[in-house]
Short mmCIF file of C-alpha atoms and ligand atoms in Angstrom, two decimals:
data_model
loop_
_atom_site.label_atom_id
_atom_site.label_comp_id
_atom_site.label_asym_id
_atom_site.label_seq_id
_atom_site.Cartn_x
_atom_site.Cartn_y
_atom_site.Cartn_z
CA MET A 1 -10.25 16.25 -20.08
CA TYR A 2 -7.04 15.28 -18.30
CA ALA A 3 -6.55 12.28 -20.62
CA ASP A 4 -6.17 14.67 -23.59
CA LEU A 5 -3.31 16.50 -21.85
CA GLN A 6 -1.26 13.43 -20.97
CA ILE A 7 1.89 12.65 -22.86
CA PRO A 8 1.68 9.06 -24.19
CA ARG A 9 2.20 6.50 -21.45
CA ASP A 10 4.35 3.63 -22.63
CA ILE A 11 3.78 1.40 -19.64
CA TYR A 12 0.19 0.40 -20.44
CA ASN A 13 0.68 -0.19 -24.13
CA THR A 14 -0.95 -3.53 -24.98
CA GLU A 15 -4.46 -4.74 -25.72
CA GLU A 16 -4.22 -6.86 -22.58
CA HIS A 17 -3.76 -3.69 -20.54
CA GLU A 18 -6.93 -2.21 -22.05
CA MET A 19 -8.85 -5.44 -21.40
CA LEU A 20 -7.71 -5.40 -17.79
CA ARG A 21 -8.77 -1.75 -17.45
CA GLU A 22 -12.27 -2.64 -18.64
CA THR A 23 -12.49 -5.62 -16.28
CA VAL A 24 -11.40 -3.50 -13.31
CA ARG A 25 -13.94 -0.79 -14.13
CA GLU A 26 -16.79 -3.29 -14.46
CA TYR A 27 -15.73 -5.06 -11.26
CA VAL A 28 -15.72 -1.78 -9.30
CA LYS A 29 -19.06 -0.66 -10.76
CA GLN A 30 -20.85 -3.95 -10.14
CA HIS A 31 -19.20 -5.52 -7.12
CA VAL A 32 -17.73 -2.68 -5.08
CA LEU A 33 -19.49 0.68 -5.37
CA PRO A 34 -23.01 -0.65 -4.64
CA TYR A 35 -21.82 -2.06 -1.27
CA ARG A 36 -19.74 0.88 -0.15
CA GLU A 37 -22.08 2.24 2.53
CA GLU A 38 -22.69 -1.20 4.00
CA TRP A 39 -18.92 -1.79 4.22
CA GLU A 40 -18.35 1.63 5.73
CA GLU A 41 -20.77 0.71 8.52
CA GLU A 42 -18.85 -2.50 9.15
CA SER A 43 -15.38 -0.95 8.58
CA CYS A 44 -14.66 -3.99 6.44
CA CYS A 45 -15.53 -5.26 2.97
CA SER A 46 -17.14 -8.61 2.24
CA ARG A 47 -15.38 -11.88 1.41
CA GLU A 48 -17.65 -12.09 -1.66
CA ALA A 49 -15.88 -9.05 -3.10
CA TRP A 50 -12.54 -10.83 -2.74
CA LEU A 51 -13.91 -14.04 -4.25
CA LYS A 52 -15.39 -12.13 -7.18
CA ALA A 53 -12.04 -10.41 -7.75
CA GLY A 54 -10.42 -13.86 -7.73
CA GLU A 55 -13.01 -15.21 -10.18
CA LEU A 56 -12.28 -12.33 -12.58
CA GLY A 57 -8.54 -12.96 -12.35
CA LEU A 58 -7.82 -9.67 -10.54
CA LEU A 59 -5.81 -11.14 -7.64
CA ASN A 60 -2.09 -11.97 -7.67
CA LEU A 61 -1.74 -10.56 -11.19
CA SER A 62 2.07 -10.41 -11.04
CA ILE A 63 2.57 -13.77 -9.36
CA SER A 64 3.75 -16.68 -11.50
CA ASP A 65 1.04 -18.81 -13.12
CA LYS A 66 2.84 -21.82 -11.67
CA TYR A 67 1.29 -20.71 -8.36
CA GLY A 68 -2.10 -19.76 -9.77
CA GLY A 69 -1.22 -16.09 -10.36
CA GLY A 70 -1.70 -14.02 -13.49
CA GLY A 71 1.90 -14.49 -14.63
CA LEU A 72 1.92 -10.85 -15.76
CA ASP A 73 4.52 -8.15 -15.26
CA PHE A 74 4.14 -5.43 -12.63
CA SER A 75 2.66 -2.90 -15.08
CA PHE A 76 -0.62 -4.87 -14.93
CA SER A 77 -0.72 -4.59 -11.15
CA ALA A 78 0.07 -0.89 -11.47
CA LEU A 79 -2.81 -0.43 -13.89
CA LEU A 80 -5.23 -2.19 -11.53
CA ILE A 81 -4.10 -0.11 -8.55
CA GLU A 82 -4.33 3.14 -10.49
CA GLU A 83 -7.71 2.39 -12.03
CA MET A 84 -9.30 1.40 -8.70
CA SER A 85 -7.88 4.48 -7.06
CA LYS A 86 -9.15 6.68 -9.90
CA MET A 87 -12.67 5.35 -9.33
CA GLY A 88 -12.41 5.98 -5.61
CA PRO A 89 -12.95 2.79 -3.62
CA ASP A 90 -10.39 1.86 -0.98
CA SER A 91 -11.56 -1.75 -0.83
CA PRO A 92 -10.87 -4.59 -1.34
CA ALA A 93 -7.23 -3.75 -0.57
CA ILE A 94 -6.04 -5.80 -3.52
CA SER A 95 -2.61 -4.20 -3.72
CA MET A 96 -1.77 -5.10 -0.10
CA HIS A 97 -2.79 -8.71 -0.70
CA SER A 98 -1.46 -9.22 -4.24
CA ASP A 99 1.44 -6.81 -4.60
CA ILE A 100 2.86 -6.73 -1.09
CA VAL A 101 2.04 -9.95 0.79
CA ALA A 102 2.06 -12.43 -2.12
CA PRO A 103 5.49 -11.32 -3.44
CA TYR A 104 7.06 -11.99 0.00
CA ILE A 105 5.88 -15.58 -0.28
CA GLU A 106 6.86 -15.92 -3.92
CA GLN A 107 10.35 -14.47 -3.34
CA TYR A 108 11.28 -16.06 -0.02
CA GLY A 109 8.87 -18.93 0.59
CA SER A 110 9.58 -22.65 0.38
CA GLU A 111 7.90 -24.61 -2.43
CA GLU A 112 5.45 -26.02 0.12
CA GLN A 113 4.58 -22.50 1.36
CA LYS A 114 4.14 -21.20 -2.18
CA HIS A 115 1.85 -24.06 -3.17
CA HIS A 116 -0.11 -23.80 0.07
CA TYR A 117 -0.77 -20.03 0.09
CA LEU A 118 -0.44 -18.52 -3.39
CA PRO A 119 -3.09 -20.44 -5.41
CA LYS A 120 -5.73 -19.78 -2.73
CA MET A 121 -4.68 -16.13 -2.52
CA ALA A 122 -5.30 -15.92 -6.27
CA THR A 123 -8.90 -17.12 -5.84
CA GLY A 124 -9.60 -15.01 -2.75
CA GLU A 125 -10.06 -18.09 -0.54
CA LEU A 126 -7.09 -16.95 1.51
CA ILE A 127 -6.43 -13.30 2.34
CA GLY A 128 -2.98 -12.26 3.56
CA SER A 129 -1.81 -9.27 5.61
CA LEU A 130 1.59 -7.90 6.59
CA ALA A 131 2.27 -7.10 10.25
CA MET A 132 5.33 -4.98 10.97
CA THR A 133 4.07 -1.99 13.00
CA GLU A 134 3.64 -2.32 16.78
CA PRO A 135 1.89 -0.07 19.30
CA SER A 136 5.25 1.29 20.46
CA THR A 137 7.03 1.49 17.11
CA GLY A 138 6.27 2.14 13.46
CA SER A 139 8.97 4.19 11.77
CA ASP A 140 11.75 2.45 13.69
CA LEU A 141 11.23 -1.17 12.67
CA GLN A 142 14.41 -2.34 14.36
CA ALA A 143 12.76 -1.55 17.70
CA ILE A 144 9.96 -4.14 17.36
CA LYS A 145 9.32 -6.16 20.52
CA THR A 146 7.36 -9.16 19.24
CA THR A 147 9.39 -12.31 19.87
CA ALA A 148 9.38 -15.86 18.54
CA VAL A 149 11.48 -18.23 20.60
CA ASP A 150 12.73 -21.48 19.10
CA LYS A 151 11.14 -24.30 21.10
CA GLY A 152 12.42 -27.17 18.98
CA ASP A 153 9.16 -28.20 17.29
CA TYR A 154 7.70 -24.71 16.99
CA TRP A 155 8.26 -20.96 17.42
CA LEU A 156 6.62 -19.52 20.53
CA LEU A 157 5.25 -16.16 19.38
CA ASN A 158 4.38 -13.34 21.80
CA GLY A 159 3.62 -9.67 21.20
CA SER A 160 1.21 -7.47 19.30
CA LYS A 161 0.90 -5.49 16.09
CA THR A 162 -1.24 -2.51 15.19
CA PHE A 163 -2.69 -0.63 12.21
CA ILE A 164 -2.66 -3.82 10.13
CA THR A 165 -4.41 -3.36 6.79
CA ILE A 166 -6.93 -6.19 6.17
CA GLY A 167 -5.68 -7.69 9.42
CA TYR A 168 -9.28 -8.38 10.44
CA SER A 169 -10.24 -10.09 7.16
CA SER A 170 -7.00 -11.93 6.68
CA ASP A 171 -6.58 -15.68 7.06
CA PHE A 172 -2.88 -15.36 7.74
CA SER A 173 -0.40 -12.66 8.48
CA LEU A 174 3.29 -12.24 7.75
CA VAL A 175 4.61 -11.24 11.16
CA ALA A 176 7.94 -9.50 11.77
CA CYS A 177 9.44 -10.71 15.05
CA LYS A 178 12.73 -11.21 16.88
CA THR A 179 13.87 -14.81 16.95
CA ARG A 180 17.01 -14.23 19.03
CA PRO A 181 15.81 -11.74 21.63
CA GLY A 182 18.47 -10.66 24.08
CA THR A 183 21.39 -11.36 21.71
CA PRO A 184 23.28 -8.51 19.95
CA GLN A 185 21.77 -9.28 16.52
CA GLU A 186 18.31 -10.14 17.88
CA GLY A 187 17.50 -11.93 14.61
CA VAL A 188 14.56 -10.16 12.99
CA SER A 189 12.62 -12.85 11.10
CA MET A 190 9.29 -13.22 9.32
CA LEU A 191 6.77 -15.89 10.25
CA ILE A 192 3.65 -16.87 8.33
CA VAL A 193 1.03 -17.02 11.07
CA ASP A 194 -2.35 -18.63 10.33
CA ALA A 195 -5.27 -16.88 11.98
CA THR A 196 -6.63 -20.22 13.21
CA LEU A 197 -3.70 -20.83 15.59
CA ASP A 198 -4.49 -20.84 19.30
CA GLY A 199 -3.43 -17.64 21.03
CA PHE A 200 -3.78 -15.48 17.88
CA SER A 201 -6.55 -12.90 18.30
CA LYS A 202 -7.65 -9.72 16.53
CA GLY A 203 -9.03 -6.39 17.65
CA LYS A 204 -12.17 -4.94 16.06
CA PRO A 205 -11.57 -2.85 12.91
CA PHE A 206 -10.55 0.70 13.89
CA LYS A 207 -12.84 3.65 13.13
CA LYS A 208 -10.74 5.84 10.85
CA LEU A 209 -10.69 9.27 9.21
CA GLY A 210 -10.64 7.65 5.76
CA LEU A 211 -10.25 4.25 4.08
CA LYS A 212 -13.44 3.34 5.89
CA THR A 213 -14.26 0.17 3.97
CA SER A 214 -10.79 -1.31 4.34
CA ASP A 215 -10.32 -2.90 7.75
CA THR A 216 -7.34 -1.93 9.88
CA CYS A 217 -6.85 -3.59 13.26
CA GLU A 218 -4.61 -4.82 16.03
CA LEU A 219 -3.27 -8.38 16.17
CA PHE A 220 -2.36 -10.11 19.44
CA PHE A 221 -0.10 -13.13 19.91
CA GLU A 222 -0.17 -14.91 23.24
CA ASP A 223 1.99 -18.03 23.36
CA VAL A 224 1.13 -18.89 19.76
CA LYS A 225 2.83 -22.10 18.68
CA VAL A 226 3.84 -21.40 15.09
CA PRO A 227 4.97 -24.55 13.25
CA LYS A 228 8.68 -24.57 12.42
CA ASP A 229 7.99 -24.73 8.68
CA ARG A 230 6.17 -21.39 8.80
CA LEU A 231 9.41 -19.43 8.99
CA LEU A 232 9.62 -17.35 5.80
CA GLY A 233 13.10 -17.47 4.26
CA GLN A 234 16.13 -17.74 6.51
CA GLU A 235 16.06 -17.04 10.23
CA GLY A 236 17.47 -13.57 10.97
CA THR A 237 16.90 -12.16 7.46
CA GLY A 238 13.54 -10.49 8.13
CA PHE A 239 14.93 -6.98 8.26
CA ILE A 240 16.70 -7.40 4.91
CA MET A 241 13.48 -8.82 3.44
CA MET A 242 11.46 -5.83 4.64
CA MET A 243 14.03 -3.36 3.31
CA THR A 244 14.03 -5.20 -0.03
CA GLU A 245 10.24 -5.30 -0.31
CA LEU A 246 9.40 -1.83 1.03
CA PRO A 247 10.25 -0.01 -2.27
CA ARG A 248 7.52 -2.02 -4.01
CA GLU A 249 5.03 -1.14 -1.25
CA ARG A 250 6.00 2.53 -1.48
CA LEU A 251 5.59 2.51 -5.23
CA THR A 252 2.07 1.03 -4.92
CA VAL A 253 1.15 3.98 -2.66
CA ALA A 254 2.58 6.42 -5.23
CA ILE A 255 0.54 4.72 -7.98
CA GLN A 256 -2.60 5.01 -5.84
CA ALA A 257 -1.83 8.71 -5.35
CA VAL A 258 -1.53 9.32 -9.08
CA GLY A 259 -4.80 7.44 -9.73
CA ALA A 260 -6.69 9.38 -7.06
CA ALA A 261 -5.44 12.73 -8.35
CA GLU A 262 -6.51 11.86 -11.89
CA GLY A 263 -9.96 10.75 -10.70
CA ALA A 264 -10.37 13.98 -8.73
CA ILE A 265 -9.31 16.19 -11.66
CA GLU A 266 -11.69 14.44 -14.04
CA SER A 267 -14.55 14.82 -11.59
CA VAL A 268 -13.86 18.49 -10.80
CA ILE A 269 -13.85 19.35 -14.52
CA GLU A 270 -17.28 17.74 -14.83
CA TYR A 271 -18.65 19.33 -11.67
CA THR A 272 -17.45 22.87 -12.35
CA SER A 273 -18.70 22.70 -15.94
CA GLU A 274 -22.23 22.07 -14.66
CA ARG A 275 -22.45 24.06 -11.44
CA THR A 276 -23.20 27.75 -11.90
CA ALA A 277 -22.58 30.90 -9.86
CA PHE A 278 -23.13 34.51 -10.89
CA LYS A 279 -24.97 33.23 -13.99
CA GLN A 280 -22.06 31.26 -15.38
CA PRO A 281 -20.48 27.85 -14.89
CA ILE A 282 -17.84 27.75 -12.12
CA ALA A 283 -15.52 26.48 -14.88
CA GLY A 284 -15.83 29.91 -16.52
CA PHE A 285 -13.86 31.63 -13.75
CA GLN A 286 -10.20 31.94 -14.51
CA ASN A 287 -9.41 30.95 -10.93
CA THR A 288 -11.09 27.56 -11.53
CA GLN A 289 -9.26 27.03 -14.80
CA PHE A 290 -5.89 27.96 -13.29
CA LYS A 291 -6.34 25.83 -10.18
CA VAL A 292 -7.30 22.78 -12.24
CA ALA A 293 -4.49 23.49 -14.71
CA GLU A 294 -1.99 23.67 -11.83
CA ALA A 295 -3.33 20.39 -10.44
CA ALA A 296 -3.03 18.71 -13.84
CA MET A 297 0.55 19.99 -14.29
CA LYS A 298 1.60 18.61 -10.91
CA LEU A 299 -0.08 15.31 -11.68
CA GLN A 300 1.55 15.07 -15.09
CA LEU A 301 5.07 15.39 -13.68
CA ASN A 302 4.41 12.90 -10.92
CA GLN A 303 2.76 10.47 -13.31
CA CYS A 304 5.87 10.47 -15.53
CA TYR A 305 8.17 9.79 -12.57
CA VAL A 306 5.92 7.07 -11.16
CA ASP A 307 5.63 5.41 -14.60
CA LYS A 308 9.43 5.37 -14.81
CA CYS A 309 9.60 3.74 -11.37
CA THR A 310 7.05 1.13 -12.50
CA GLU A 311 9.31 0.31 -15.43
CA LEU A 312 12.31 0.09 -13.10
CA LEU A 313 10.46 -2.24 -10.74
CA LYS A 314 9.49 -4.42 -13.71
CA GLU A 315 13.20 -4.71 -14.49
CA HIS A 316 14.05 -5.30 -10.79
CA LYS A 317 16.07 -2.07 -10.77
CA LEU A 318 14.01 0.21 -8.53
CA THR A 319 16.12 1.55 -5.66
CA ALA A 320 14.91 2.41 -2.17
CA GLU A 321 15.61 6.11 -2.77
CA GLN A 322 13.76 6.23 -6.09
CA ALA A 323 10.74 4.61 -4.43
CA SER A 324 10.98 7.11 -1.57
CA VAL A 325 10.99 10.05 -4.00
CA ALA A 326 7.94 8.60 -5.78
CA LYS A 327 6.04 7.93 -2.56
CA CYS A 328 6.77 11.28 -0.95
CA THR A 329 6.23 13.56 -3.93
CA ALA A 330 3.21 11.71 -5.36
CA THR A 331 1.36 11.62 -2.03
CA ASP A 332 2.12 15.29 -1.30
CA MET A 333 0.78 16.07 -4.77
CA GLN A 334 -2.30 13.87 -4.14
CA PHE A 335 -3.13 15.76 -0.97
CA GLU A 336 -2.73 19.21 -2.57
CA VAL A 337 -4.71 18.24 -5.67
CA LEU A 338 -7.55 16.68 -3.69
CA ASP A 339 -7.73 19.66 -1.37
CA GLN A 340 -7.99 21.98 -4.35
CA CYS A 341 -10.57 19.82 -6.11
CA LEU A 342 -12.64 19.66 -2.92
CA GLN A 343 -12.47 23.48 -2.61
CA LEU A 344 -13.91 23.84 -6.11
CA HIS A 345 -16.89 21.69 -5.08
CA GLY A 346 -17.83 24.31 -2.44
CA GLY A 347 -20.04 22.99 0.38
CA TYR A 348 -20.86 19.82 -1.55
CA GLY A 349 -17.20 18.88 -1.30
CA PHE A 350 -17.65 18.54 2.44
CA MET A 351 -20.55 16.09 2.08
CA TRP A 352 -19.76 12.41 2.51
CA GLU A 353 -21.96 11.26 -0.37
CA TYR A 354 -19.76 13.21 -2.74
CA GLN A 355 -16.91 11.15 -4.10
CA ILE A 356 -14.44 14.01 -3.67
CA CYS A 357 -15.12 14.10 0.08
CA ARG A 358 -14.32 10.40 0.49
CA MET A 359 -11.26 10.68 -1.73
CA PHE A 360 -9.96 13.63 0.29
CA ALA A 361 -10.41 11.71 3.57
CA ASP A 362 -8.71 8.64 2.07
CA SER A 363 -5.77 10.67 0.81
CA ARG A 364 -4.61 11.79 4.25
CA VAL A 365 -3.08 8.47 5.20
CA SER A 366 -0.93 8.24 2.07
CA ARG A 367 1.63 10.56 3.68
CA ILE A 368 1.70 8.35 6.81
CA TYR A 369 1.62 4.68 5.91
CA ALA A 370 4.23 2.55 4.11
CA GLY A 371 6.76 4.77 5.89
CA THR A 372 5.91 8.41 6.63
CA ASN A 373 6.98 11.11 4.20
CA GLU A 374 9.50 12.28 6.80
CA ILE A 375 11.09 8.82 6.69
CA MET A 376 11.14 9.07 2.87
CA LYS A 377 13.19 12.27 3.28
CA VAL A 378 15.49 10.50 5.75
CA MET A 379 16.14 7.85 3.05
CA VAL A 380 16.87 10.43 0.37
CA ALA A 381 19.03 12.57 2.68
CA ARG A 382 21.05 9.50 3.70
CA LYS A 383 21.97 9.01 0.06
CA LEU A 384 22.81 12.70 -0.43
CA PHE A 385 24.95 12.83 2.71
CA ASN A 386 26.54 9.44 2.06
CA ASN A 387 30.09 10.56 2.83
CA TYR A 388 29.10 12.27 6.04
CA PHE A 389 27.33 9.13 7.31
CA ALA A 390 30.21 6.86 6.25
CA GLU A 391 32.67 9.00 8.25
CA LEU A 392 30.37 9.06 11.25
CA LYS A 393 30.06 5.26 11.15
CA ALA A 394 33.84 4.82 10.91
CA LYS A 395 34.39 7.16 13.89
CA ARG A 396 31.83 5.28 16.01
CA LYS A 397 33.42 1.93 15.10
CA ALA A 398 36.90 3.20 16.00
CA LYS A 399 35.62 4.55 19.33
CA LYS A 400 33.94 1.22 20.14
CA MET A 401 37.08 -0.74 19.31
CA ALA A 402 39.22 1.62 21.42
CA ALA A 403 36.84 1.11 24.35
CA GLN A 404 37.10 -2.70 23.97
CA ASN A 405 40.94 -2.69 23.98
C1 FAD B 1 -4.54 3.10 7.73
C2 FAD B 1 -3.18 2.52 8.08
C3 FAD B 1 -2.82 1.29 7.55
C4 FAD B 1 -1.59 0.73 7.89
N1 FAD B 1 -1.28 -0.52 7.43
C5 FAD B 1 -0.18 -1.16 7.91
C6 FAD B 1 0.08 -2.54 7.60
O1 FAD B 1 -0.67 -3.18 6.85
N2 FAD B 1 1.15 -3.14 8.16
C7 FAD B 1 2.01 -2.48 8.99
O2 FAD B 1 2.96 -3.08 9.46
N3 FAD B 1 1.80 -1.17 9.29
C8 FAD B 1 0.73 -0.50 8.79
N4 FAD B 1 0.49 0.82 9.12
C9 FAD B 1 1.42 1.51 9.99
C10 FAD B 1 2.20 2.61 9.31
O3 FAD B 1 3.16 2.08 8.42
C11 FAD B 1 2.85 3.46 10.43
O4 FAD B 1 1.77 4.16 11.06
C12 FAD B 1 3.89 4.42 9.92
O5 FAD B 1 5.02 3.73 9.46
C13 FAD B 1 4.33 5.41 11.03
O6 FAD B 1 4.63 4.76 12.21
P1 FAD B 1 3.97 5.28 13.58
O7 FAD B 1 2.50 5.37 13.38
O8 FAD B 1 4.46 4.42 14.67
O9 FAD B 1 4.51 6.76 13.76
P2 FAD B 1 5.86 7.18 14.51
O10 FAD B 1 6.97 6.34 14.05
O11 FAD B 1 5.56 7.26 15.96
O12 FAD B 1 6.05 8.66 13.94
C14 FAD B 1 5.38 9.81 14.47
C15 FAD B 1 5.92 11.04 13.74
O13 FAD B 1 7.33 11.14 13.95
C16 FAD B 1 8.01 11.26 12.73
N5 FAD B 1 9.32 10.59 12.76
C17 FAD B 1 9.61 9.34 13.21
N6 FAD B 1 10.91 9.08 13.04
C18 FAD B 1 11.46 10.16 12.44
C19 FAD B 1 12.77 10.51 12.01
N7 FAD B 1 13.80 9.65 12.09
N8 FAD B 1 12.96 11.73 11.46
C20 FAD B 1 11.95 12.61 11.34
N9 FAD B 1 10.68 12.34 11.73
C21 FAD B 1 10.44 11.14 12.27
C22 FAD B 1 7.08 10.54 11.72
O14 FAD B 1 7.34 10.96 10.41
C23 FAD B 1 5.71 10.98 12.23
O15 FAD B 1 5.40 12.24 11.73
C24 FAD B 1 -0.71 1.43 8.75
C25 FAD B 1 -1.07 2.69 9.25
C26 FAD B 1 -2.29 3.23 8.93
C27 FAD B 1 -2.67 4.57 9.53
#
């Protein structure tokens, strides 16, 4: 089995980690997998699943216990993400809620905001989403068009967002918007927008290639009066916040990728050991053994790198480029490994009731969301060609100043 090949993993090294692993596995078996088809029909999972996760202490694991969270370090979140991904289900999207949305509030929120949102997020009574992407822009976040104009007592929010994970289920959304539209800086800011506010509406969950039980939808804002105290952090710092938080989001996708690849390898070993062709198990063909060995080798290298990034994040040292490397290489590996594992299932691999089929469909988006893999390469290349970009910037600045004089 793949577990026997792994070099020891230092990141999950306590009894508490093992206890969490058991809890996650039981939760998925009892409260997620039995409802999968129902949720696929609805393109959305139930609130009960969130509440159950809250009851078992599986939400907001890395958020301070002062705000109702688990008070644990990020390795516990990583274990939860990996274990769920290994078992296959894409819902509930705990990592989006607990490891992406909640940290924004914990890091940048006022005490009132933290006490209002975080304890209820930990129980599942409140679900949070993050809305950056718009119909006309995803990769280029500086080009967002949603605006929030200061009206004295409130922000007047107008615009729309798309592809928002758990947007349909969420009770509030962190919305990236421009608070000084028309000025040179434009002031990208983040607002916490409650779904109950007048003028805030949601599209129906999209029908997708994969991640069918996790809702993804459009959000619309038409003259929404967002209370002044729902600004997250300082006005005009939204872009910096997103750039600071995106490495964590990218690492969670890399962790999911590693988990999915491990789950697929374990299941293909089992399947090919039982299925026969030409009077012998499929596992008896050297091609099968080599393909699975290659998959395991690729996974092993990625797992080591992703584990290192988890450690770095725990120590608040993970850089944007390291997270980009993890996200890009782990999700490319995930896609290759799942494709290979599906191939070894033959025709059954193409059947929806087979786990490998769902996992393959789910894996496709990993190279797209949280920043496409092309954008990850842009980030890495920018670092490599640092001097070239610095010179280019200086030339542009000089040209601009000359034009002004
Ligand atoms: C299932 C799902 C869930 C999502 N969840 C969320 C969410 O919760 N919140 C949220 O805000 N967003 C979410 N997204 C949006 C996601 O982050 C964007 O789809 C992604 O960042 C790409 O943006 P885009 O779709 O606008 O593609 P585009 O930016 O239009 O890109 C199209 C193509 O052009 C390439 N490209 C763009 N710029 C460059 C460049 N500079 N160099 C080279 N190639 C480039 C891209 O790599 C891509 O291949 C989700 C998307 C999906 C599919």
